[in-house]
C-alpha positions as semicolon CSV with decimal commas, in nm:
position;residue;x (nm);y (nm);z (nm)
1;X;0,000;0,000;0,000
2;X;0,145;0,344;-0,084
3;X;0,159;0,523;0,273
4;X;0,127;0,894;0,335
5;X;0,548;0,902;0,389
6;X;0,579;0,809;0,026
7;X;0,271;0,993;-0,070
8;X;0,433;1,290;0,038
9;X;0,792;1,301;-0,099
10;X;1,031;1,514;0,106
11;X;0,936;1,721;0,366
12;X;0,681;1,993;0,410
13;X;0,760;2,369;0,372
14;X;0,851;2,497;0,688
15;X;0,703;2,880;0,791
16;X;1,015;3,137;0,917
17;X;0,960;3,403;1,170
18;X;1,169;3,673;1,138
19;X;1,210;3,898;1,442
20;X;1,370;4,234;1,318
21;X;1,510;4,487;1,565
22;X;1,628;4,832;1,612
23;X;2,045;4,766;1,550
24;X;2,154;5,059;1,773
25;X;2,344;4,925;2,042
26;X;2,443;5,137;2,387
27;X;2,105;5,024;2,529
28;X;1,876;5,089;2,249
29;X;1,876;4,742;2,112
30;X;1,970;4,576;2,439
31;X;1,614;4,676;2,567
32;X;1,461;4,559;2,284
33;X;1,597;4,178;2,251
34;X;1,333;3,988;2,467
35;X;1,043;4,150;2,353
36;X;1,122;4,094;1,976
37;X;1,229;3,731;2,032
38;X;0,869;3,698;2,255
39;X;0,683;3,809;1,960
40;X;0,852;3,536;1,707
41;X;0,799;3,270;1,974
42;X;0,443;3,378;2,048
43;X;0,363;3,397;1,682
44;X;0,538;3,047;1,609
45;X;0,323;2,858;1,857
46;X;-0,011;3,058;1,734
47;X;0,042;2,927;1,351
48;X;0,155;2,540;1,494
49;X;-0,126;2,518;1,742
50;X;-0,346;2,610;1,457
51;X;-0,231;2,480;1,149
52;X;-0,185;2,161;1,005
53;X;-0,027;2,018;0,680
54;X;-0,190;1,751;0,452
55;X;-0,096;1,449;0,618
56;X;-0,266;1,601;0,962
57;X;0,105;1,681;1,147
58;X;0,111;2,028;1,245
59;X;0,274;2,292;1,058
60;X;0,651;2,368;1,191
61;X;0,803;2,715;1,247
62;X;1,200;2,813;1,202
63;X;1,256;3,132;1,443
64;X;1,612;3,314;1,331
65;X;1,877;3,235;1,556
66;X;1,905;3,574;1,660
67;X;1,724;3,908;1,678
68;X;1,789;4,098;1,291
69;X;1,962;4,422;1,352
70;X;2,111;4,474;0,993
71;X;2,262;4,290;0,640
72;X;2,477;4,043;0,872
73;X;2,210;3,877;1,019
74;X;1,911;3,900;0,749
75;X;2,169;3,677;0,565
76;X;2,255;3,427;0,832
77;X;1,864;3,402;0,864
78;X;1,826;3,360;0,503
79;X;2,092;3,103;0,518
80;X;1,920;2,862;0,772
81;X;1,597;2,936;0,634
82;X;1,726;2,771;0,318
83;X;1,872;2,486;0,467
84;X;1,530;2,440;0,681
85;X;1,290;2,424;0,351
86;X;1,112;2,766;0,466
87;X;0,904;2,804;0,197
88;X;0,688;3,157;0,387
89;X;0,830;3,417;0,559
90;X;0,662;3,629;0,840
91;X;0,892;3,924;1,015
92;X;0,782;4,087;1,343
93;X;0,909;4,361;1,501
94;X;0,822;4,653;1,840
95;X;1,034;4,891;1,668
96;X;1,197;5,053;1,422
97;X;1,456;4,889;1,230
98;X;1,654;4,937;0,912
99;X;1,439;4,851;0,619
100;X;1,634;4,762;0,335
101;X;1,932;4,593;0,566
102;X;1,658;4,352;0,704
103;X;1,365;4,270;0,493
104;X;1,322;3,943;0,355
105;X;1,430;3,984;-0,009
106;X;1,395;3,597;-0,125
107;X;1,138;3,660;-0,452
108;X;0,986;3,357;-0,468
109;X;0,892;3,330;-0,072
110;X;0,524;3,468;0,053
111;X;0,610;3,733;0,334
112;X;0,397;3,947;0,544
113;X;0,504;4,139;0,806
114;X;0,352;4,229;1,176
115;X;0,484;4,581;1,313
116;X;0,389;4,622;1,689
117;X;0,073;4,896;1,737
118;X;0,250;5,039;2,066
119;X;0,356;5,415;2,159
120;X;0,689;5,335;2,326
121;X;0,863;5,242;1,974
122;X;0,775;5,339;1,640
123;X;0,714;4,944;1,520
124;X;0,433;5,115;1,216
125;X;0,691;5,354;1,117
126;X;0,914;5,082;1,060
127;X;0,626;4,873;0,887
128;X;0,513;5,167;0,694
129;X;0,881;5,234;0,584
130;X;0,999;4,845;0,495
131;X;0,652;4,803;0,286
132;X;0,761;5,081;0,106
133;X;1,060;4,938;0,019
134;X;0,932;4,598;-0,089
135;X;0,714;4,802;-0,347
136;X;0,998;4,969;-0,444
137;X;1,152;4,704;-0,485
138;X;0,879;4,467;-0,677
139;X;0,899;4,233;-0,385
140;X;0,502;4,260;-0,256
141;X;0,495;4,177;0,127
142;X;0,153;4,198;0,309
143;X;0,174;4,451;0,644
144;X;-0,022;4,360;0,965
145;X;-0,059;4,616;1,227
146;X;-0,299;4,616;1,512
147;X;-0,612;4,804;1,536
148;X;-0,570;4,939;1,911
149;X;-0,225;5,017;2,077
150;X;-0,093;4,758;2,287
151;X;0,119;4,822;2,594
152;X;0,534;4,763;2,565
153;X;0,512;4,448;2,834
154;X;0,200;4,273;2,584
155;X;0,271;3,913;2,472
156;X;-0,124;3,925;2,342
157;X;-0,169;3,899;1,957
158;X;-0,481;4,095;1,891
159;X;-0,801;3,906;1,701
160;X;-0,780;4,121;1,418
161;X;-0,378;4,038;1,396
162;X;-0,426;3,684;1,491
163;X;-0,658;3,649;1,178
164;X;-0,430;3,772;0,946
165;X;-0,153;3,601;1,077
166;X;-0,325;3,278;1,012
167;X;-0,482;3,366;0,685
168;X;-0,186;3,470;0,497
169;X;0,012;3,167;0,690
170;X;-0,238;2,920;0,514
171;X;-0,254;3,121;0,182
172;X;0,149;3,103;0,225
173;X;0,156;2,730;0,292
174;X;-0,083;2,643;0,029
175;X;0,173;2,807;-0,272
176;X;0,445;2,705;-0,087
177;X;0,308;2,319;-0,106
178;X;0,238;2,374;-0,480
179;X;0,591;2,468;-0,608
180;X;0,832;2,163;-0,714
181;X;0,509;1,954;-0,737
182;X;0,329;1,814;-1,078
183;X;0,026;1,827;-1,208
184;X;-0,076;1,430;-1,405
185;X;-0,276;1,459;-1,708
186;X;-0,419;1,115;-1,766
187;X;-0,495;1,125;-2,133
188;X;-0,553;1,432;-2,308
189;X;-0,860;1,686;-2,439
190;X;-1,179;1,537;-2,325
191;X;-1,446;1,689;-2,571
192;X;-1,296;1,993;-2,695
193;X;-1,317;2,128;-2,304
194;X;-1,053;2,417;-2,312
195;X;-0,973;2,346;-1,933
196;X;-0,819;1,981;-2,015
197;X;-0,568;2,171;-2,301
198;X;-0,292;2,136;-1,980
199;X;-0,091;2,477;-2,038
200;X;0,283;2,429;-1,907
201;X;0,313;2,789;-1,922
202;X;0,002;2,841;-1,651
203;X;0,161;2,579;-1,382
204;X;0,564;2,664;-1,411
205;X;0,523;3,019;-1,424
206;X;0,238;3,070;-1,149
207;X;0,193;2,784;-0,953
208;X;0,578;2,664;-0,981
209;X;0,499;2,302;-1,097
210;X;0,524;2,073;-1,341
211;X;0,297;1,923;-1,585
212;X;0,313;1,514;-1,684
213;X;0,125;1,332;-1,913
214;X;0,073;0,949;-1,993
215;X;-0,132;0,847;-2,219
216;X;-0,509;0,628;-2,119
217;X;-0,350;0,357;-2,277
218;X;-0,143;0,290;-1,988
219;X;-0,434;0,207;-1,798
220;X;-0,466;-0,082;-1,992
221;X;-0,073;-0,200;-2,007
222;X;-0,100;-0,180;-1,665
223;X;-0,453;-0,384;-1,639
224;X;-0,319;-0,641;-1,848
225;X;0,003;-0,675;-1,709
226;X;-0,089;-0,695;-1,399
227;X;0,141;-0,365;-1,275
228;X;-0,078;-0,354;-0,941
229;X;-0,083;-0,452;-0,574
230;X;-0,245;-0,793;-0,644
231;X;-0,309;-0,813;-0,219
232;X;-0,424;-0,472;-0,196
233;X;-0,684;-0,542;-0,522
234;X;-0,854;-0,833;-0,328
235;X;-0,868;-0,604;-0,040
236;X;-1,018;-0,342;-0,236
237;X;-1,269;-0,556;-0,434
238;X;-1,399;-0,719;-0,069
239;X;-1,434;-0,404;0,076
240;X;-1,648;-0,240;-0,291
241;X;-1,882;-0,567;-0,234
242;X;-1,912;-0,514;0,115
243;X;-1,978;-0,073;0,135
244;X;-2,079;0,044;-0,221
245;X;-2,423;-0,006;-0,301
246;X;-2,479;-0,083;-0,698
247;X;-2,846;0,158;-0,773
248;X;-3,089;0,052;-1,022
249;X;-2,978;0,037;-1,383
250;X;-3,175;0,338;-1,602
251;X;-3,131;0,222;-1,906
252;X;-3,352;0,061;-2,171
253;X;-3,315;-0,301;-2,107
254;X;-3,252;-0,339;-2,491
255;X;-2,895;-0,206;-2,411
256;X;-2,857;-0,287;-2,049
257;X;-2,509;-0,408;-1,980
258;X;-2,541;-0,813;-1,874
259;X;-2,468;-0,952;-1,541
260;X;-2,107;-1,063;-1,592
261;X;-2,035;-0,732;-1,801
262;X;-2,133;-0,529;-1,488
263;X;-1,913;-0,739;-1,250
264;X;-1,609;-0,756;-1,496
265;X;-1,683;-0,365;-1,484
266;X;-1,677;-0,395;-1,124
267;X;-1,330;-0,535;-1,134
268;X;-1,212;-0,277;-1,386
269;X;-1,303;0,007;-1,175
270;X;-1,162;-0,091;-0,875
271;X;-0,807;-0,153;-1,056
272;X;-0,843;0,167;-1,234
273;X;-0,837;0,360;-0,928
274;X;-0,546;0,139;-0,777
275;X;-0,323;0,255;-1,077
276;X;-0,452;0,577;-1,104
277;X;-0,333;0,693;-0,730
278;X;0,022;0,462;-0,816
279;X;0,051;0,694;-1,167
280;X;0,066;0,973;-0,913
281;X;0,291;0,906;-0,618
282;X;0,414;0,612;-0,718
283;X;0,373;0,258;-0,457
284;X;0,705;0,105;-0,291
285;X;0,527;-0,235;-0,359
286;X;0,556;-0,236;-0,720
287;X;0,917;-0,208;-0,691
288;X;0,882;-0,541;-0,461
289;X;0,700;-0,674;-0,763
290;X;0,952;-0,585;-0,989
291;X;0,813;-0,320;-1,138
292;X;1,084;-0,038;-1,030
293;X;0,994;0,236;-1,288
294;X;0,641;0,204;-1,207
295;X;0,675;0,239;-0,851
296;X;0,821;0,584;-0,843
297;X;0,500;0,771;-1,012
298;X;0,480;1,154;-1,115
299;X;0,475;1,310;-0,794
300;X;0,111;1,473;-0,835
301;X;-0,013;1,677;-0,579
302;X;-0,315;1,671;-0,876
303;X;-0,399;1,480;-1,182
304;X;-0,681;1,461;-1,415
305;X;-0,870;1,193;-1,625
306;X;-0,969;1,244;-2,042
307;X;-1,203;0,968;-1,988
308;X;-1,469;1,075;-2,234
309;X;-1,433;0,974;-2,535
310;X;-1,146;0,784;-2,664
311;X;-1,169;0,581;-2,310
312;X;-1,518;0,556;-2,227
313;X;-1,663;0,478;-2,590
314;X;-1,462;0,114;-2,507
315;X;-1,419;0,097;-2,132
316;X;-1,588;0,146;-1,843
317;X;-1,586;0,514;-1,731
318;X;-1,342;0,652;-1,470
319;X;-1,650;0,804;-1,210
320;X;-1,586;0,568;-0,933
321;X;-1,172;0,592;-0,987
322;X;-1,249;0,947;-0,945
323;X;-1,497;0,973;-0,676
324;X;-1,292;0,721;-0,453
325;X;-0,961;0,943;-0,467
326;X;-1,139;1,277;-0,417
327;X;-1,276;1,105;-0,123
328;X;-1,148;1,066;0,241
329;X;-1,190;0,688;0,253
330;X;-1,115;0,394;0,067
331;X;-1,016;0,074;0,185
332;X;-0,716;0,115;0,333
333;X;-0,891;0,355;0,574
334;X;-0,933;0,674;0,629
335;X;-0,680;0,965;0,495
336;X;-0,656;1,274;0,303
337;X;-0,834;1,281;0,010
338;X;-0,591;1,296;-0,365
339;X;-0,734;1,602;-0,594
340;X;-0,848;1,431;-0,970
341;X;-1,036;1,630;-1,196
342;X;-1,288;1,506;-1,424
343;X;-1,212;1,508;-1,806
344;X;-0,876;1,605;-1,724
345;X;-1,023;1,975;-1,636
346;X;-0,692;2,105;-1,490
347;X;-0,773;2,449;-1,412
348;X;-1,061;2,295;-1,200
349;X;-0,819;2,052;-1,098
350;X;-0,624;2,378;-1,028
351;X;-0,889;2,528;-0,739
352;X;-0,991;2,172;-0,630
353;X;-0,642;2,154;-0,548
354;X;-0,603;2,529;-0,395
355;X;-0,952;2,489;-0,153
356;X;-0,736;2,146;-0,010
357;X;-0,451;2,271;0,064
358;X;-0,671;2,580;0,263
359;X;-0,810;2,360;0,428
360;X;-0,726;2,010;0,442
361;X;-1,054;1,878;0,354
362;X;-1,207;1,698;-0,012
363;X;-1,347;1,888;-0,282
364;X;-1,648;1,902;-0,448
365;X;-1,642;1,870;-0,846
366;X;-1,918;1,956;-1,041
367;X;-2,100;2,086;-1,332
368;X;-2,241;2,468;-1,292
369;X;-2,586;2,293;-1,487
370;X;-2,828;2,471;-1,436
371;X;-2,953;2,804;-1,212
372;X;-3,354;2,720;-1,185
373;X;-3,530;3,089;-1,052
374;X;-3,790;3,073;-0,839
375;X;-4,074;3,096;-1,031
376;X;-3,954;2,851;-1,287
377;X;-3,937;2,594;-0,944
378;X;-4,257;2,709;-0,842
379;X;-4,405;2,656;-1,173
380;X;-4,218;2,292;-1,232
381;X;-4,356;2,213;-0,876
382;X;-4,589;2,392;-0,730
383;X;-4,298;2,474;-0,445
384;X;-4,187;2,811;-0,324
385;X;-3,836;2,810;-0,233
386;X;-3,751;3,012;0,080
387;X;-3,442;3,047;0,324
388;X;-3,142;3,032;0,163
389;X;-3,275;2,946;-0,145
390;X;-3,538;3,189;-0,174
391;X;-3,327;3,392;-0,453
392;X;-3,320;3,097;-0,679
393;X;-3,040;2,792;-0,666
394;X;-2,802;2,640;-0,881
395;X;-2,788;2,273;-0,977
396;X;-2,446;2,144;-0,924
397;X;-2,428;1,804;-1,105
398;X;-2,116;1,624;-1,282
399;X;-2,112;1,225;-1,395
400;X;-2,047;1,091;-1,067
401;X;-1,713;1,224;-0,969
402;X;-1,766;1,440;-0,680
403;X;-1,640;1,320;-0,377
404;X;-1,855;1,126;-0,107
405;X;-1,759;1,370;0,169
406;X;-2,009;1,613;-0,043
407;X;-2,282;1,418;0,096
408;X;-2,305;1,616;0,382
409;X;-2,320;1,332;0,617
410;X;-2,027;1,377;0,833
411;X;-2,130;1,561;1,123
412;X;-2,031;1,789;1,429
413;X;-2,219;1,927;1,693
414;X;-2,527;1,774;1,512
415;X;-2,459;1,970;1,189
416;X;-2,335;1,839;0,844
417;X;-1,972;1,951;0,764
418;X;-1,665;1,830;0,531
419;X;-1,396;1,734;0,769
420;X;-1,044;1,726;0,778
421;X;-0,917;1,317;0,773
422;X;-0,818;1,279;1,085
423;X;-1,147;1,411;1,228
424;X;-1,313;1,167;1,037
425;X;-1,421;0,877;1,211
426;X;-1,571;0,521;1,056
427;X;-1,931;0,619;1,152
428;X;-1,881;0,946;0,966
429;X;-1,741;0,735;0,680
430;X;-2,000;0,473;0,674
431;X;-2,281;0,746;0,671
432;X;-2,098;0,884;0,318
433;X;-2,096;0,518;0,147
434;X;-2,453;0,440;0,312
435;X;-2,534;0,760;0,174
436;X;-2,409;0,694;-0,203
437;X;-2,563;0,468;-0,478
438;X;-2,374;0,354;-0,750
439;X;-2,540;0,369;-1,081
440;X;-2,445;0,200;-1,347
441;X;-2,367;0,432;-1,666
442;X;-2,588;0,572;-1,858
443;X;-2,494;0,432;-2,155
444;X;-2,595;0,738;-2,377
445;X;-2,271;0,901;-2,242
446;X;-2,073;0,629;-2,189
447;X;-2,090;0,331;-2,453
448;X;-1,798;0,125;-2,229
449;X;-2,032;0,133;-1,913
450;X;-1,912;0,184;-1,534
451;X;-2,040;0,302;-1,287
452;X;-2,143;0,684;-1,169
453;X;-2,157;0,771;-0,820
454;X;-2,494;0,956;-0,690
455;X;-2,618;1,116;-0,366
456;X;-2,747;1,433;-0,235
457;X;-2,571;1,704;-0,072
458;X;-2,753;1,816;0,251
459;X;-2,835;2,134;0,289
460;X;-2,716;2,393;0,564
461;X;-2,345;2,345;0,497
462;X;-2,166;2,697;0,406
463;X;-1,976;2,657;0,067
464;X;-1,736;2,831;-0,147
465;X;-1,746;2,737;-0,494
466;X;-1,441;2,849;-0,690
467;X;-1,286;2,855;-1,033
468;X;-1,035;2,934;-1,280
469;X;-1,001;3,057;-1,638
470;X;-0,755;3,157;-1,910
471;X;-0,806;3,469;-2,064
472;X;-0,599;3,531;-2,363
473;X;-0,417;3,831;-2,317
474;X;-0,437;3,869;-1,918
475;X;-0,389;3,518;-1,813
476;X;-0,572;3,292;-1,538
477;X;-0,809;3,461;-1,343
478;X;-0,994;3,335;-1,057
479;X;-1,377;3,345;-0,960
480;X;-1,530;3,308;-0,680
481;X;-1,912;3,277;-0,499
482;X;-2,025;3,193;-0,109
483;X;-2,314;3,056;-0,037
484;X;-2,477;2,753;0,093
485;X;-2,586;2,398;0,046
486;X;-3,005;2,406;0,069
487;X;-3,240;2,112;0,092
488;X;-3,525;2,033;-0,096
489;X;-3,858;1,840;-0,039
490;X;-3,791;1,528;-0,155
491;X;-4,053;1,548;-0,455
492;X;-3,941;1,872;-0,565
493;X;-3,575;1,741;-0,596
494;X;-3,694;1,447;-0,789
495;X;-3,897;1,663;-0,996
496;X;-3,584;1,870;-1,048
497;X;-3,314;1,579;-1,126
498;X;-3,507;1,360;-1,343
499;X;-3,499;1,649;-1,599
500;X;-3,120;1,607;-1,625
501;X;-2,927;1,286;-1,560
502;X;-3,029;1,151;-1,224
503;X;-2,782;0,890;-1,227
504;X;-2,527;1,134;-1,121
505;X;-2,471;1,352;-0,701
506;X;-2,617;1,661;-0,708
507;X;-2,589;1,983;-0,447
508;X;-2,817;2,268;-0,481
509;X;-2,627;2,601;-0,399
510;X;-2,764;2,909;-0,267
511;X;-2,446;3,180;-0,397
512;X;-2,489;3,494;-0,131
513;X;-2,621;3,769;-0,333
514;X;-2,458;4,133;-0,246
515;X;-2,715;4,311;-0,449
516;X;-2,399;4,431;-0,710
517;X;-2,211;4,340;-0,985
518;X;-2,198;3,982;-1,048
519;X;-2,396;3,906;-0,713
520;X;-2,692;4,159;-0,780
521;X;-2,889;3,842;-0,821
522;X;-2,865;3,415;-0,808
523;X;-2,904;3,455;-1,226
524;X;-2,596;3,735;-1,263
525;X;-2,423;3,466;-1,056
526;X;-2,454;3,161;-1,355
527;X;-2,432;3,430;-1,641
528;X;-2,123;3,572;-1,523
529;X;-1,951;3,211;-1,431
530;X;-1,649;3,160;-1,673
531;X;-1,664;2,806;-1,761
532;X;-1,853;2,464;-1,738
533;X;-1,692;2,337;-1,434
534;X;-1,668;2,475;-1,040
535;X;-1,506;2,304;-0,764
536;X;-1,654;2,337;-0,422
537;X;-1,466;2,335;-0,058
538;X;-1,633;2,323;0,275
539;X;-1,673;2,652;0,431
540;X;-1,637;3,023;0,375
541;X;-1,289;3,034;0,246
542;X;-1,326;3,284;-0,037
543;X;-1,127;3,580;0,188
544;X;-0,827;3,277;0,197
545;X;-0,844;3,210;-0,164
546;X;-0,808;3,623;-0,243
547;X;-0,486;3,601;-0,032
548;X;-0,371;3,289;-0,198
549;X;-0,441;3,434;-0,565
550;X;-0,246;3,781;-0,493
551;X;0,051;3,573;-0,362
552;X;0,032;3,407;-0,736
553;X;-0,066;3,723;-0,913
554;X;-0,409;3,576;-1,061
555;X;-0,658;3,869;-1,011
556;X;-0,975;3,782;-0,897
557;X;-1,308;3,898;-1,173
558;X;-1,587;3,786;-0,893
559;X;-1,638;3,741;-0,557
560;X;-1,897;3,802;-0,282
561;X;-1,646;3,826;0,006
562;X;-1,712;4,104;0,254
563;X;-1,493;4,369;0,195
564;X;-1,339;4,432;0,525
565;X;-1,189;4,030;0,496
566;X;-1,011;4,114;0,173
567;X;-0,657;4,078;0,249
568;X;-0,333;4,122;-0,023
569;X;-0,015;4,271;-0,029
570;X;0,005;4,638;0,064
571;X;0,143;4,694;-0,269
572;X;-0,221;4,699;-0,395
573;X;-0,312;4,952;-0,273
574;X;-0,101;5,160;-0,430
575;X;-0,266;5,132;-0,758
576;X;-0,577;5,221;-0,618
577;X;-0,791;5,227;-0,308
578;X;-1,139;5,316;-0,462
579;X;-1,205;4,997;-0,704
580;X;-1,022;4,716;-0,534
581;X;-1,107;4,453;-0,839
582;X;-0,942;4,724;-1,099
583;X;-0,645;4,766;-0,869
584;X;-0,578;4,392;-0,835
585;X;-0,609;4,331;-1,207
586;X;-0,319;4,642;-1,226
587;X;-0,107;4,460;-0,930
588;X;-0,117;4,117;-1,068
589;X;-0,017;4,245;-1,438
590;X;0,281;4,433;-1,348
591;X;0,435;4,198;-1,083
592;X;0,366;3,925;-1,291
593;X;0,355;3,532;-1,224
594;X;0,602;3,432;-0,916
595;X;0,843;3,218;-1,072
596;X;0,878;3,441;-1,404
């Protein structure tokens, strides 16, 4: 089996805390030394009590070995940062110090820094003064300075600082995690969908990763030549028999797959999705098996499956392959989900994979199908929709890839949620399999058969459903919508699905509406949406994916985020203060992608 020490090859970025400090000695600095070490150490524990990487271990701070009074010992920090794998860089400070002799000036590195709100020493004329000079010097830093003074003596870190602390620590994290890592296209253009034309440019030069490609026919080398656990396949193929339920068969019975072809299918699936997770990080069995090439994979933190049509006209489809890895569960337990993308959609792939890393927890892939307005529910069904939903919903449907833990039946405190892996426990897990039918294909989309996951999302869970696009001429550009999960009377859901393919998991989504621009209404929402696909994370995390896309320089065309949780670089505001989306296009466009 391929563990989570192999999954994750090397070790994680680390997070450095830089504590600056006022170099004049004679008593100046002297008085100074505890209180900016203090602030490191307090801010170290704050982001490892509350962070925590993919594989659940919490996230580990490198502290300078000494206060940073000038050039000499920025560069002995920058030195063991290297040799530590700090991949984001946070400075803190009471006091004035000597901008350009100790600011971080590694490009590639996400850095913010936190200068002290107190009255004793000037620790925002220092912040004011060193984000001036990483402007000046096209190295964007994001500045965090208290609302309300704080005494000299405090070892506090203010709400409003603690939040930003931990939001541009995760945003940090998440494109630190990215870089050196690849992206696996399995196969190539699914249906002329622009997303799955994999653009080398996109990942090296923004997200600092590779792309690699095989080709669907290795599926089948691999099938036939047995380049698999064979132990962990009988484990696997119990466990399908035992927890997925097969759902009734809507086809015509005229071209109903027979018995034996749906339980060869059955055995097809479950080795698909075997080889699929080895293609990406590789398996230290096969090399046991004597299949050392194989056993190395591609070291994809994402991948993505062409499926239709050149696979799925002959074999069975890859729904369940992609359903089971985008979940948080299989049968070797319970662990973080992997990030596939359906029809080898990578820049959905892309935001599945950017909502993860945020926050640890499986991602929703879907269709944006349909947006159904109230009255057009009301006249379908006789059913006024109210609550949440009362401004209309979207229908949120793809062929059975979205993952299980987007049924909505893991729980806390009574309420459905998405939860991290190692919150999830084997009730919660059961619940999502209990919860999901497996259908078998509908054979007007997929001639080789299969088998498509469905279930319904329950309602009441807040949602951010995210994207990104290409734009010729700017680049990638990221959307984004809030909202929530809604429930339906039972009928009226029926109603609703059968008029689409109801063989497939569906979550109706209730996108906030701000009364403006692309959130004046549930409609503007769906017109304004930039492509066929969305991916969908667990909670309000649209302020955390702003942060994350200004670190990258991808501006942001739509979001319903409050405006007073906006946080970027202070850089942006120097190209304007008054239209926030205009000045973030301007930003991104003339700092350009972070490993250009």
């Amino acid at each position: 089996m391929a563990d989570q020490q192999f999954r994750w090859k090397g070790e994680f970025p680390k997070i450095g805390i830089r504590p600056t400090i006022d170099g004049r000695r004679r008593g100046v600095r002297e008085s100074l030394e505890d209180q900016t070490m203090n602030m490191a150490k307090g801010v170290a524990k704050l982001l490892s009590d509350n962070l925590r990487y993919p594989d659940g271990s919490p996230v580990q701070c490198v502290i300078a070995d000494s206060t940073i009074g000038g050039v000499a010992e920025s560069a002995a920090a920058a030195s063991k940062f290297s040799k530590e794998n700090v991949g984001v860089s946070i400075t803190v400070t009471p006091c004035w110090c000597y901008g350009t002799e100790t600011m971080d000036m590694d490009p590639s590195i996400p850095k913010a820094i936190w200068g002290f709100n107190g009255t004793e020493r000037p620790g925002a004329v220092y912040l004011a003064a060193v984000l001036s000079a990483h402007a000046q010097k096209g190295l964007p830093a994001f500045g965090i300075y208290g609302h309300d003074v704080q005494d000299a003596g405090s070892t506090e870190v203010p709400e409003d600082v603690r939040e930003k602390l931990l939001g541009f620590a995760r945003a940090g994290l998440a494109a630190a995690m990215m870089k050196g890592k690849s992206y696996l296209a399995m196969g190539s253009v699914s249906m002329g969908i622009a997303g799955s034309i994999v653009s080398d440019s996109f990942f090296q030069e923004y997200l600092g990763m590779r792309t690699e490609y095989i080709d669907m026919s290795e599926f089948v080398r691999r099938i036939n030549e047995n380049i698999y656990d064979p132990v962990e396949y009988e484990k696997a193929f119990a466990w399908v028999k035992k927890n997925c339920i097969e759902g009734p068969d809507i086809n015509a019975e005229s071209i109903q797959s027979s018995r034996a072809k749906k339980d060869q299918d059955w055995e097809t699936v479950v080795k698909m999705t075997i080889i699929a997770r080895d293609l990406m990080i590789g398996n230290p069995r096969l090399a046991e098996l004597g299949f050392g090439e194989e056993a190395n994979g591609h070291n994809a933190i994402v991948s993505g499956f062409q499926g239709q049509r050149q696979w799925t006209d002959h074999f069975p489809n890859g729904d369940f392959m992609e359903t089971i890895l985008n979940s948080s569960f299989d049968w070797n337990g319970i662990r973080s989900p992997y990030m596939v993308a359906t029809e080898n959609d990578s820049l959905n792939g892309v935001v599945m994979l950017f909502g993860h890393l945020l926050t640890n927890t499986a991602q929703i892939f879907a269709d944006v199908r349909t947006y159904w307005s109230p009255e057009s529910v009301e006249r379908v069904t006789g059913h006024k929709l109210t609550g949440e939903a009362a401004n209309g919903i979207l229908h949120l449907l793809n062929s059975g890839s979205a993952t299980m833990d987007g049924t909505g039946e893991q729980t806390k405190d009574g309420k459905p949620v998405m939860k991290p892996f190692w919150e999830i426990t084997e009730e919660d897990a059961q619940k999502c399999l209990d919860a999901t039918s497996w259908r078998p294909a509908n054979v007007e989309y997929f001639r080789g058969g299969g088998y498509s996951s469905d279930f319904l999302t329950r309602g009441g869970m807040p949602l951010t459903m995210s994207r990104l696009n290409l734009v010729k001429g700017i680049g990638p550009v990221l959307q984004i919508a809030e909202g929530y999960s809604v429930d339906l009377p039972p009928e009226v859901h029926d109603t609703l699905d059968k008029r689409t393919d109801q063989t497939w998991p569906t979550t109706w989504f209730a996108p906030v509406i701000t009364g403006k621009g692309a959130f004046k209404n549930v409609y503007d929402v769906m017109d304004n949406w930039g492509a066929n696909h969305g991916s969908i994370s667990y909670g309000h995390i649209g302020a955390d994916l702003i942060t994350l896309a200004s670190i990258l320089r991808i501006p942001v065309s739509m979001h319903n985020v409050p405006e007073e949780k906006v946080f970027r670089p202070r850089a942006w505001g120097l190209f304007g203060t008054d239209n926030p989306e205009s000045a973030d296009y301007r930003a991104c466009q003339n700092f350009g992608p972070l490993y250009k």
